[in-house]
């Protein structure tokens, strides 16, 4: 390989982008799902989330509720951490959610605010009632992962993309767990803690 | 048997304030907001106390909450 083709290959590895799109149907009405989504943590599917705080909350002029939250996550990935050359395993994520009770739509945007020089993980989730069945809620989830500044092999990037799609499934399982646990104990979601 | 799990705050000292506020909010959210009841938010005072604690913890831990937005320019996204 010539020097210029090596450079191009390196640049391609450095600035690669992965986009993952998933869609789930959950057999619960939208309100039930939203109540669970707003109190998603803690749950056994996301043990990495160790802290959640609301930074700001307000109603806009259209009656939609905006919430800005900070999540702290602890990753047991010592191997990856060593490769990336950082000693930190605590990472932080910012979330912005918008709930429209009239249109029955909840959007959630999340982005990492640490390790941004190494990787970007941006997610957009939308919860809406199924157009044909009000007892079902549809979640669409898009994730865009950008690896930058590090020459990770395409294998590692693929593993990260696979992990993201596995996490998308876990996110839905988490909502279902929250709903089922409150139902089993006959405790309304708002009273759970 | 249901094990009631509770979430911590990012600032360890703020956890009790957080849980108190969350309980208030979750009740308002389910019983008022989702039913499009526009009567006042009963959690404002609680939120102020909780926020004061959280903002202090964020400063102490140097958590970079400002300047990074979803798909924002600071993320240095390459042109796709």
PDB file of C-alpha atoms in Angstrom:
ATOM      1  CA  UNK A   1       0.000   0.000   0.000  1.00  0.00           C
ATOM      2  CA  UNK A   2       1.216   3.479  -0.754  1.00  0.00           C
ATOM      3  CA  UNK A   3       1.482   6.119   1.959  1.00  0.00           C
ATOM      4  CA  UNK A   4      -1.551   7.991   0.609  1.00  0.00           C
ATOM      5  CA  UNK A   5      -3.772   4.870   0.559  1.00  0.00           C
ATOM      6  CA  UNK A   6      -2.625   4.061   4.121  1.00  0.00           C
ATOM      7  CA  UNK A   7      -3.611   7.573   5.138  1.00  0.00           C
ATOM      8  CA  UNK A   8      -7.006   7.257   3.474  1.00  0.00           C
ATOM      9  CA  UNK A   9      -7.640   3.891   5.188  1.00  0.00           C
ATOM     10  CA  UNK A  10      -6.605   5.343   8.560  1.00  0.00           C
ATOM     11  CA  UNK A  11      -8.869   8.336   8.054  1.00  0.00           C
ATOM     12  CA  UNK A  12     -11.759   6.049   7.104  1.00  0.00           C
ATOM     13  CA  UNK A  13     -11.270   4.049  10.311  1.00  0.00           C
ATOM     14  CA  UNK A  14     -10.939   7.217  12.337  1.00  0.00           C
ATOM     15  CA  UNK A  15     -14.083   8.883  11.144  1.00  0.00           C
ATOM     16  CA  UNK A  16     -16.451   6.006  10.745  1.00  0.00           C
ATOM     17  CA  UNK A  17     -20.092   6.311  11.529  1.00  0.00           C
ATOM     18  CA  UNK A  18     -22.551   3.650  12.524  1.00  0.00           C
ATOM     19  CA  UNK A  19     -26.284   4.196  12.457  1.00  0.00           C
ATOM     20  CA  UNK A  20     -28.658   1.701  14.009  1.00  0.00           C
ATOM     21  CA  UNK A  21     -32.386   1.818  13.685  1.00  0.00           C
ATOM     22  CA  UNK A  22     -34.705  -0.408  15.702  1.00  0.00           C
ATOM     23  CA  UNK A  23     -38.427  -0.593  16.194  1.00  0.00           C
ATOM     24  CA  UNK A  24     -40.326  -2.342  18.971  1.00  0.00           C
ATOM     25  CA  UNK A  25     -43.992  -2.944  19.703  1.00  0.00           C
ATOM     26  CA  UNK A  26     -44.993  -3.215  23.328  1.00  0.00           C
ATOM     27  CA  UNK A  27     -48.437  -4.496  24.216  1.00  0.00           C
ATOM     28  CA  UNK A  28     -49.302  -1.727  26.685  1.00  0.00           C
ATOM     29  CA  UNK A  29     -51.112   1.541  26.089  1.00  0.00           C
ATOM     30  CA  UNK A  30     -49.035   4.658  25.545  1.00  0.00           C
ATOM     31  CA  UNK A  31     -49.737   6.248  28.960  1.00  0.00           C
ATOM     32  CA  UNK A  32     -48.555   3.105  30.781  1.00  0.00           C
ATOM     33  CA  UNK A  33     -45.357   3.001  28.736  1.00  0.00           C
ATOM     34  CA  UNK A  34     -44.630   6.709  29.227  1.00  0.00           C
ATOM     35  CA  UNK A  35     -45.066   6.508  32.994  1.00  0.00           C
ATOM     36  CA  UNK A  36     -42.557   3.645  33.009  1.00  0.00           C
ATOM     37  CA  UNK A  37     -40.188   5.442  30.634  1.00  0.00           C
ATOM     38  CA  UNK A  38     -40.085   8.494  32.902  1.00  0.00           C
ATOM     39  CA  UNK A  39     -38.954   6.318  35.809  1.00  0.00           C
ATOM     40  CA  UNK A  40     -36.891   3.817  33.849  1.00  0.00           C
ATOM     41  CA  UNK A  41     -33.942   3.661  36.269  1.00  0.00           C
ATOM     42  CA  UNK A  42     -33.022   1.660  38.187  1.00  0.00           C
ATOM     43  CA  UNK A  43     -33.792  -1.612  36.444  1.00  0.00           C
ATOM     44  CA  UNK A  44     -31.912  -4.904  36.228  1.00  0.00           C
ATOM     45  CA  UNK A  45     -31.257  -4.535  32.475  1.00  0.00           C
ATOM     46  CA  UNK A  46     -29.253  -1.342  32.921  1.00  0.00           C
ATOM     47  CA  UNK A  47     -26.990  -1.968  35.924  1.00  0.00           C
ATOM     48  CA  UNK A  48     -24.438   0.445  34.457  1.00  0.00           C
ATOM     49  CA  UNK A  49     -26.636   3.448  35.198  1.00  0.00           C
ATOM     50  CA  UNK A  50     -25.611   4.463  38.712  1.00  0.00           C
ATOM     51  CA  UNK A  51     -26.978   7.999  38.988  1.00  0.00           C
ATOM     52  CA  UNK A  52     -29.838   9.976  37.457  1.00  0.00           C
ATOM     53  CA  UNK A  53     -30.663  13.634  38.084  1.00  0.00           C
ATOM     54  CA  UNK A  54     -33.074  16.135  36.622  1.00  0.00           C
ATOM     55  CA  UNK A  55     -31.248  19.305  35.589  1.00  0.00           C
ATOM     56  CA  UNK A  56     -34.224  21.247  34.336  1.00  0.00           C
ATOM     57  CA  UNK A  57     -37.888  20.755  33.691  1.00  0.00           C
ATOM     58  CA  UNK A  58     -40.416  23.062  32.072  1.00  0.00           C
ATOM     59  CA  UNK A  59     -43.624  23.251  30.094  1.00  0.00           C
ATOM     60  CA  UNK A  60     -43.479  24.943  26.721  1.00  0.00           C
ATOM     61  CA  UNK A  61     -46.208  27.106  25.186  1.00  0.00           C
ATOM     62  CA  UNK A  62     -47.678  24.033  23.451  1.00  0.00           C
ATOM     63  CA  UNK A  63     -48.156  22.259  26.781  1.00  0.00           C
ATOM     64  CA  UNK A  64     -45.320  19.806  26.182  1.00  0.00           C
ATOM     65  CA  UNK A  65     -43.116  18.810  29.122  1.00  0.00           C
ATOM     66  CA  UNK A  66     -39.369  19.177  28.571  1.00  0.00           C
ATOM     67  CA  UNK A  67     -36.997  17.399  30.942  1.00  0.00           C
ATOM     68  CA  UNK A  68     -33.222  17.647  30.870  1.00  0.00           C
ATOM     69  CA  UNK A  69     -31.500  14.870  32.776  1.00  0.00           C
ATOM     70  CA  UNK A  70     -27.987  13.800  33.612  1.00  0.00           C
ATOM     71  CA  UNK A  71     -27.117  10.111  33.803  1.00  0.00           C
ATOM     72  CA  UNK A  72     -23.924   8.757  35.242  1.00  0.00           C
ATOM     73  CA  UNK A  73     -22.855   5.347  34.030  1.00  0.00           C
ATOM     74  CA  UNK A  74     -20.211   2.993  35.271  1.00  0.00           C
ATOM     75  CA  UNK A  75     -18.774   0.676  32.644  1.00  0.00           C
ATOM     76  CA  UNK A  76     -16.995  -2.553  33.526  1.00  0.00           C
ATOM     77  CA  UNK A  77     -14.855  -2.351  30.413  1.00  0.00           C
ATOM     78  CA  UNK A  78     -11.297  -2.251  31.693  1.00  0.00           C
ATOM     79  CA  UNK A  79      -9.926  -3.645  28.436  1.00  0.00           C
ATOM     80  CA  UNK A  80     -11.547  -0.986  26.276  1.00  0.00           C
ATOM     81  CA  UNK A  81     -10.617   1.699  28.762  1.00  0.00           C
ATOM     82  CA  UNK A  82      -6.997   0.680  28.623  1.00  0.00           C
ATOM     83  CA  UNK A  83      -7.037   0.642  24.834  1.00  0.00           C
ATOM     84  CA  UNK A  84      -8.543   4.108  24.733  1.00  0.00           C
ATOM     85  CA  UNK A  85      -5.859   5.248  27.127  1.00  0.00           C
ATOM     86  CA  UNK A  86      -8.085   6.718  29.800  1.00  0.00           C
ATOM     87  CA  UNK A  87      -8.372   5.695  33.424  1.00  0.00           C
ATOM     88  CA  UNK A  88     -11.999   6.796  33.768  1.00  0.00           C
ATOM     89  CA  UNK A  89     -14.792   4.247  33.850  1.00  0.00           C
ATOM     90  CA  UNK A  90     -17.434   6.787  34.930  1.00  0.00           C
ATOM     91  CA  UNK A  91     -19.118   8.398  31.943  1.00  0.00           C
ATOM     92  CA  UNK A  92     -21.929  10.920  31.734  1.00  0.00           C
ATOM     93  CA  UNK A  93     -24.867  11.191  29.382  1.00  0.00           C
ATOM     94  CA  UNK A  94     -27.290  14.084  28.896  1.00  0.00           C
ATOM     95  CA  UNK A  95     -30.914  13.380  28.037  1.00  0.00           C
ATOM     96  CA  UNK A  96     -33.618  15.699  26.754  1.00  0.00           C
ATOM     97  CA  UNK A  97     -37.151  14.351  26.686  1.00  0.00           C
ATOM     98  CA  UNK A  98     -40.320  15.960  25.340  1.00  0.00           C
ATOM     99  CA  UNK A  99     -43.723  14.595  26.308  1.00  0.00           C
ATOM    100  CA  UNK A 100     -46.789  15.739  24.385  1.00  0.00           C
ATOM    101  CA  UNK A 101     -49.883  14.421  26.184  1.00  0.00           C
ATOM    102  CA  UNK A 102     -52.258  15.729  23.524  1.00  0.00           C
ATOM    103  CA  UNK A 103     -50.502  14.237  20.529  1.00  0.00           C
ATOM    104  CA  UNK A 104     -49.399  11.205  22.605  1.00  0.00           C
ATOM    105  CA  UNK A 105     -45.791  11.382  21.645  1.00  0.00           C
ATOM    106  CA  UNK A 106     -42.656  11.159  23.724  1.00  0.00           C
ATOM    107  CA  UNK A 107     -39.268  11.914  22.241  1.00  0.00           C
ATOM    108  CA  UNK A 108     -36.006  11.344  24.015  1.00  0.00           C
ATOM    109  CA  UNK A 109     -32.599  12.515  22.812  1.00  0.00           C
ATOM    110  CA  UNK A 110     -29.431  11.417  24.548  1.00  0.00           C
ATOM    111  CA  UNK A 111     -25.781  12.143  23.963  1.00  0.00           C
ATOM    112  CA  UNK A 112     -22.563  11.367  25.825  1.00  0.00           C
ATOM    113  CA  UNK A 113     -20.834  14.385  27.313  1.00  0.00           C
ATOM    114  CA  UNK A 114     -17.636  12.629  28.342  1.00  0.00           C
ATOM    115  CA  UNK A 115     -15.149  10.783  26.112  1.00  0.00           C
ATOM    116  CA  UNK A 116     -16.429  13.007  23.310  1.00  0.00           C
ATOM    117  CA  UNK A 117     -12.958  13.212  21.781  1.00  0.00           C
ATOM    118  CA  UNK A 118     -13.034   9.436  21.325  1.00  0.00           C
ATOM    119  CA  UNK A 119     -16.610   8.438  20.582  1.00  0.00           C
ATOM    120  CA  UNK A 120     -20.031   9.959  20.084  1.00  0.00           C
ATOM    121  CA  UNK A 121     -23.171   8.063  20.874  1.00  0.00           C
ATOM    122  CA  UNK A 122     -26.324   9.973  19.978  1.00  0.00           C
ATOM    123  CA  UNK A 123     -29.689   8.320  20.429  1.00  0.00           C
ATOM    124  CA  UNK A 124     -33.191   9.366  19.533  1.00  0.00           C
ATOM    125  CA  UNK A 125     -36.190   7.447  20.889  1.00  0.00           C
ATOM    126  CA  UNK A 126     -39.807   8.099  19.992  1.00  0.00           C
ATOM    127  CA  UNK A 127     -42.769   6.474  21.775  1.00  0.00           C
ATOM    128  CA  UNK A 128     -46.151   6.668  20.027  1.00  0.00           C
ATOM    129  CA  UNK A 129     -49.378   4.645  20.128  1.00  0.00           C
ATOM    130  CA  UNK A 130     -49.622   2.063  17.382  1.00  0.00           C
ATOM    131  CA  UNK A 131     -51.683   3.640  14.566  1.00  0.00           C
ATOM    132  CA  UNK A 132     -53.996   0.601  14.351  1.00  0.00           C
ATOM    133  CA  UNK A 133     -54.177  -0.463  18.001  1.00  0.00           C
ATOM    134  CA  UNK A 134     -54.333   1.906  21.008  1.00  0.00           C
ATOM    135  CA  UNK A 135     -53.382  -0.961  23.339  1.00  0.00           C
ATOM    136  CA  UNK A 136     -49.967  -1.146  21.688  1.00  0.00           C
ATOM    137  CA  UNK A 137     -47.100   1.352  21.816  1.00  0.00           C
ATOM    138  CA  UNK A 138     -44.418   1.632  19.160  1.00  0.00           C
ATOM    139  CA  UNK A 139     -40.880   2.625  20.099  1.00  0.00           C
ATOM    140  CA  UNK A 140     -38.516   3.670  17.343  1.00  0.00           C
ATOM    141  CA  UNK A 141     -34.921   3.997  18.344  1.00  0.00           C
ATOM    142  CA  UNK A 142     -32.091   5.474  16.299  1.00  0.00           C
ATOM    143  CA  UNK A 143     -28.503   5.472  17.413  1.00  0.00           C
ATOM    144  CA  UNK A 144     -25.587   7.104  15.676  1.00  0.00           C
ATOM    145  CA  UNK A 145     -22.135   6.085  16.825  1.00  0.00           C
ATOM    146  CA  UNK A 146     -19.090   7.933  15.626  1.00  0.00           C
ATOM    147  CA  UNK A 147     -15.625   6.710  16.463  1.00  0.00           C
ATOM    148  CA  UNK A 148     -12.973   9.338  15.999  1.00  0.00           C
ATOM    149  CA  UNK A 149      -9.358  10.044  16.651  1.00  0.00           C
ATOM    150  CA  UNK A 150      -8.523   6.410  17.394  1.00  0.00           C
ATOM    151  CA  UNK A 151      -7.566   3.763  14.870  1.00  0.00           C
ATOM    152  CA  UNK A 152      -9.937   1.091  16.097  1.00  0.00           C
ATOM    153  CA  UNK A 153     -10.264  -1.873  13.799  1.00  0.00           C
ATOM    154  CA  UNK A 154     -13.552  -2.321  11.990  1.00  0.00           C
ATOM    155  CA  UNK A 155     -14.065  -5.396  14.214  1.00  0.00           C
ATOM    156  CA  UNK A 156     -14.163  -3.258  17.348  1.00  0.00           C
ATOM    157  CA  UNK A 157     -16.463  -0.746  15.676  1.00  0.00           C
ATOM    158  CA  UNK A 158     -18.748  -3.590  14.661  1.00  0.00           C
ATOM    159  CA  UNK A 159     -18.759  -4.859  18.235  1.00  0.00           C
ATOM    160  CA  UNK A 160     -19.756  -1.420  19.472  1.00  0.00           C
ATOM    161  CA  UNK A 161     -22.583  -1.293  16.931  1.00  0.00           C
ATOM    162  CA  UNK A 162     -23.755  -4.753  18.002  1.00  0.00           C
ATOM    163  CA  UNK A 163     -23.624  -3.657  21.620  1.00  0.00           C
ATOM    164  CA  UNK A 164     -25.775  -0.652  20.766  1.00  0.00           C
ATOM    165  CA  UNK A 165     -28.437  -2.783  19.120  1.00  0.00           C
ATOM    166  CA  UNK A 166     -28.330  -5.196  22.077  1.00  0.00           C
ATOM    167  CA  UNK A 167     -28.747  -2.181  24.349  1.00  0.00           C
ATOM    168  CA  UNK A 168     -31.723  -1.032  22.298  1.00  0.00           C
ATOM    169  CA  UNK A 169     -33.423  -4.348  23.082  1.00  0.00           C
ATOM    170  CA  UNK A 170     -32.430  -4.038  26.773  1.00  0.00           C
ATOM    171  CA  UNK A 171     -33.974  -0.569  26.889  1.00  0.00           C
ATOM    172  CA  UNK A 172     -37.310  -1.989  25.816  1.00  0.00           C
ATOM    173  CA  UNK A 173     -37.002  -4.951  28.196  1.00  0.00           C
ATOM    174  CA  UNK A 174     -36.359  -2.410  30.958  1.00  0.00           C
ATOM    175  CA  UNK A 175     -39.635  -0.568  30.243  1.00  0.00           C
ATOM    176  CA  UNK A 176     -41.504  -3.853  30.215  1.00  0.00           C
ATOM    177  CA  UNK A 177     -39.881  -4.868  33.530  1.00  0.00           C
ATOM    178  CA  UNK A 178     -40.917  -1.580  35.180  1.00  0.00           C
ATOM    179  CA  UNK A 179     -44.535  -2.027  33.959  1.00  0.00           C
ATOM    180  CA  UNK A 180     -44.785  -5.704  34.925  1.00  0.00           C
ATOM    181  CA  UNK A 181     -43.313  -5.205  38.378  1.00  0.00           C
ATOM    182  CA  UNK A 182     -45.722  -2.444  39.188  1.00  0.00           C
ATOM    183  CA  UNK A 183     -48.658  -4.498  37.819  1.00  0.00           C
ATOM    184  CA  UNK A 184     -47.693  -7.650  39.746  1.00  0.00           C
ATOM    185  CA  UNK A 185     -47.685  -5.794  43.029  1.00  0.00           C
ATOM    186  CA  UNK A 186     -50.787  -3.824  42.038  1.00  0.00           C
ATOM    187  CA  UNK A 187     -48.906  -0.646  42.789  1.00  0.00           C
ATOM    188  CA  UNK A 188     -49.626   2.295  40.534  1.00  0.00           C
ATOM    189  CA  UNK A 189     -46.484   3.342  38.704  1.00  0.00           C
ATOM    190  CA  UNK A 190     -46.471   6.718  40.398  1.00  0.00           C
ATOM    191  CA  UNK A 191     -46.441   5.104  43.826  1.00  0.00           C
ATOM    192  CA  UNK A 192     -43.651   2.662  43.211  1.00  0.00           C
ATOM    193  CA  UNK A 193     -41.145   4.674  45.244  1.00  0.00           C
TER     194      UNK A 193
ATOM    195  CA  UNK B   1     -41.830 -10.381  46.098  1.00  0.00           C
ATOM    196  CA  UNK B   2     -41.189  -6.946  44.735  1.00  0.00           C
ATOM    197  CA  UNK B   3     -37.814  -5.503  45.575  1.00  0.00           C
ATOM    198  CA  UNK B   4     -38.212  -1.755  45.499  1.00  0.00           C
ATOM    199  CA  UNK B   5     -35.124  -0.383  43.834  1.00  0.00           C
ATOM    200  CA  UNK B   6     -34.144   3.210  44.286  1.00  0.00           C
ATOM    201  CA  UNK B   7     -31.940   5.326  42.092  1.00  0.00           C
ATOM    202  CA  UNK B   8     -29.154   7.496  43.412  1.00  0.00           C
ATOM    203  CA  UNK B   9     -28.349  11.033  42.545  1.00  0.00           C
ATOM    204  CA  UNK B  10     -25.141  11.895  40.712  1.00  0.00           C
ATOM    205  CA  UNK B  11     -24.247  13.788  43.880  1.00  0.00           C
ATOM    206  CA  UNK B  12     -24.313  11.295  46.755  1.00  0.00           C
ATOM    207  CA  UNK B  13     -25.564  13.880  49.284  1.00  0.00           C
ATOM    208  CA  UNK B  14     -28.489  14.769  47.030  1.00  0.00           C
ATOM    209  CA  UNK B  15     -30.075  11.314  46.905  1.00  0.00           C
ATOM    210  CA  UNK B  16     -32.738  11.943  49.568  1.00  0.00           C
ATOM    211  CA  UNK B  17     -33.744  15.251  47.991  1.00  0.00           C
ATOM    212  CA  UNK B  18     -33.840  13.550  44.598  1.00  0.00           C
ATOM    213  CA  UNK B  19     -36.113  10.726  45.766  1.00  0.00           C
ATOM    214  CA  UNK B  20     -38.481  13.139  47.483  1.00  0.00           C
ATOM    215  CA  UNK B  21     -38.731  15.247  44.336  1.00  0.00           C
ATOM    216  CA  UNK B  22     -39.084  12.191  42.048  1.00  0.00           C
ATOM    217  CA  UNK B  23     -41.982  10.874  44.110  1.00  0.00           C
ATOM    218  CA  UNK B  24     -43.757  14.240  43.874  1.00  0.00           C
ATOM    219  CA  UNK B  25     -43.071  14.540  40.160  1.00  0.00           C
ATOM    220  CA  UNK B  26     -44.125  10.969  39.288  1.00  0.00           C
ATOM    221  CA  UNK B  27     -47.456  11.518  41.061  1.00  0.00           C
ATOM    222  CA  UNK B  28     -48.077  14.831  39.306  1.00  0.00           C
ATOM    223  CA  UNK B  29     -47.000  13.391  35.959  1.00  0.00           C
ATOM    224  CA  UNK B  30     -49.364  10.396  36.154  1.00  0.00           C
ATOM    225  CA  UNK B  31     -52.363  12.024  37.851  1.00  0.00           C
ATOM    226  CA  UNK B  32     -52.316  15.522  36.359  1.00  0.00           C
ATOM    227  CA  UNK B  33     -50.044  16.035  33.406  1.00  0.00           C
ATOM    228  CA  UNK B  34     -50.941  12.932  31.376  1.00  0.00           C
ATOM    229  CA  UNK B  35     -54.640  13.645  32.001  1.00  0.00           C
ATOM    230  CA  UNK B  36     -54.050  17.148  30.598  1.00  0.00           C
ATOM    231  CA  UNK B  37     -54.851  18.737  33.939  1.00  0.00           C
ATOM    232  CA  UNK B  38     -53.099  22.101  33.839  1.00  0.00           C
ATOM    233  CA  UNK B  39     -53.406  22.887  37.557  1.00  0.00           C
ATOM    234  CA  UNK B  40     -50.194  24.017  39.261  1.00  0.00           C
ATOM    235  CA  UNK B  41     -47.050  22.007  39.789  1.00  0.00           C
ATOM    236  CA  UNK B  42     -46.827  21.098  43.510  1.00  0.00           C
ATOM    237  CA  UNK B  43     -43.150  20.154  43.303  1.00  0.00           C
ATOM    238  CA  UNK B  44     -41.516  23.541  42.612  1.00  0.00           C
ATOM    239  CA  UNK B  45     -40.082  24.154  46.096  1.00  0.00           C
ATOM    240  CA  UNK B  46     -38.790  20.619  46.362  1.00  0.00           C
ATOM    241  CA  UNK B  47     -37.192  20.953  42.952  1.00  0.00           C
ATOM    242  CA  UNK B  48     -35.353  24.139  43.962  1.00  0.00           C
ATOM    243  CA  UNK B  49     -33.791  22.469  47.000  1.00  0.00           C
ATOM    244  CA  UNK B  50     -32.838  19.409  44.988  1.00  0.00           C
ATOM    245  CA  UNK B  51     -31.378  21.491  42.172  1.00  0.00           C
ATOM    246  CA  UNK B  52     -29.232  23.559  44.516  1.00  0.00           C
ATOM    247  CA  UNK B  53     -27.637  20.339  45.731  1.00  0.00           C
ATOM    248  CA  UNK B  54     -27.186  18.827  42.266  1.00  0.00           C
ATOM    249  CA  UNK B  55     -25.617  21.924  40.718  1.00  0.00           C
ATOM    250  CA  UNK B  56     -23.109  22.011  43.581  1.00  0.00           C
ATOM    251  CA  UNK B  57     -22.226  18.346  42.980  1.00  0.00           C
ATOM    252  CA  UNK B  58     -21.854  18.917  39.235  1.00  0.00           C
ATOM    253  CA  UNK B  59     -19.388  21.764  39.855  1.00  0.00           C
ATOM    254  CA  UNK B  60     -17.437  19.728  42.395  1.00  0.00           C
ATOM    255  CA  UNK B  61     -17.153  16.758  40.060  1.00  0.00           C
ATOM    256  CA  UNK B  62     -16.432  18.935  37.023  1.00  0.00           C
ATOM    257  CA  UNK B  63     -19.138  17.281  34.974  1.00  0.00           C
ATOM    258  CA  UNK B  64     -19.237  19.054  31.577  1.00  0.00           C
ATOM    259  CA  UNK B  65     -22.981  19.593  31.271  1.00  0.00           C
ATOM    260  CA  UNK B  66     -22.696  22.684  29.123  1.00  0.00           C
ATOM    261  CA  UNK B  67     -21.454  22.792  25.573  1.00  0.00           C
ATOM    262  CA  UNK B  68     -22.361  19.336  24.304  1.00  0.00           C
ATOM    263  CA  UNK B  69     -25.678  18.894  22.543  1.00  0.00           C
ATOM    264  CA  UNK B  70     -27.340  16.047  20.677  1.00  0.00           C
ATOM    265  CA  UNK B  71     -25.702  15.862  17.226  1.00  0.00           C
ATOM    266  CA  UNK B  72     -24.291  19.266  18.072  1.00  0.00           C
ATOM    267  CA  UNK B  73     -21.312  21.076  16.566  1.00  0.00           C
ATOM    268  CA  UNK B  74     -19.122  20.330  19.600  1.00  0.00           C
ATOM    269  CA  UNK B  75     -19.308  16.647  18.784  1.00  0.00           C
ATOM    270  CA  UNK B  76     -17.170  17.297  15.676  1.00  0.00           C
ATOM    271  CA  UNK B  77     -19.301  15.146  13.469  1.00  0.00           C
ATOM    272  CA  UNK B  78     -17.761  14.343  10.096  1.00  0.00           C
ATOM    273  CA  UNK B  79     -19.791  15.069   6.994  1.00  0.00           C
ATOM    274  CA  UNK B  80     -21.681  11.904   6.084  1.00  0.00           C
TER     275      UNK B  80
END
